[in-house]
Amino acid sequence: MEIKRLDLGHLFIRKEQWPVHGYVILHDRLGVVLVDTGCGGPDEVLRYFEVVNRTVADALADHDLAPIDVNLVINTHLHFDHCGQNPAFEHAPLMVQRTEHERMLRERDEVTEWIEASGMQFELIDGSTELADDLRIVTSPGHTSGHQSVVATTELGIELFIGDAAYTRRIYESSGMGNLPDGQAADLDAWRGTLTDLKALEPQRLHFCHDG
Ligand SMILES: [Zn+2]
């Protein structure tokens, strides 16, 4: 298994710049698995977060890949900076938790409308799901109620694609003691419980979406 980080541009929250990353997992059996697709959505949302976008096609090209090479997409959750370029992967299953899809419909905002208008079809999954002996999806609620993360077993040990269960290593390590950035935890108790569960996996390597 090989892992590549994608540079998908950056965005700003209250004048603070945050990088946006997705990840490619080159898997022997599953082929090219993509975790999160980067920013996209309605103009007003992109403007609000001052998004400096990079297309997922350009980010994949850094690694000699193209969108058509991707066999499976996993969205950690349905925020605009994680599923925004899903339309580039019409040919691939888009795996998301059913509870996350329900949350998106319940909380309805302009991103919901954009997702619906795009016609993207999700493969809805219920809870933790094994994709292969060495690759699985685990639920990690708190950032959003239906958030999920991806766990790989490589020669290094456990590698965790954490999504937005923690924006950065600092937040992961501090477990939310001190100030949290806007939006980190929609449900603080669930979010803390998730960090405890993820730490119990004893990951050797962590892959963040919004860390340097
Ligand atoms: Zn995010």
Short mmCIF file of C-alpha atoms and ligand atoms in Angstrom, two decimals, residues 11 77 79 81-82 143 163-164 167 209-210, ligand 1:
data_model
loop_
_atom_site.label_atom_id
_atom_site.label_comp_id
_atom_site.label_asym_id
_atom_site.label_seq_id
_atom_site.Cartn_x
_atom_site.Cartn_y
_atom_site.Cartn_z
CA LEU A 11 -9.03 28.41 2.89
CA HIS A 77 -18.09 13.98 5.87
CA HIS A 79 -18.68 19.66 4.26
CA ASP A 81 -14.03 21.26 1.62
CA HIS A 82 -14.22 17.43 1.75
CA HIS A 143 -17.17 17.19 14.16
CA GLY A 163 -10.67 13.66 8.42
CA ASP A 164 -11.88 16.58 10.53
CA TYR A 167 -8.02 19.60 12.17
CA CYS A 209 -6.79 17.41 6.28
CA HIS A 210 -5.94 20.86 7.67
ZN ZN B 1 -12.58 20.46 6.71
#
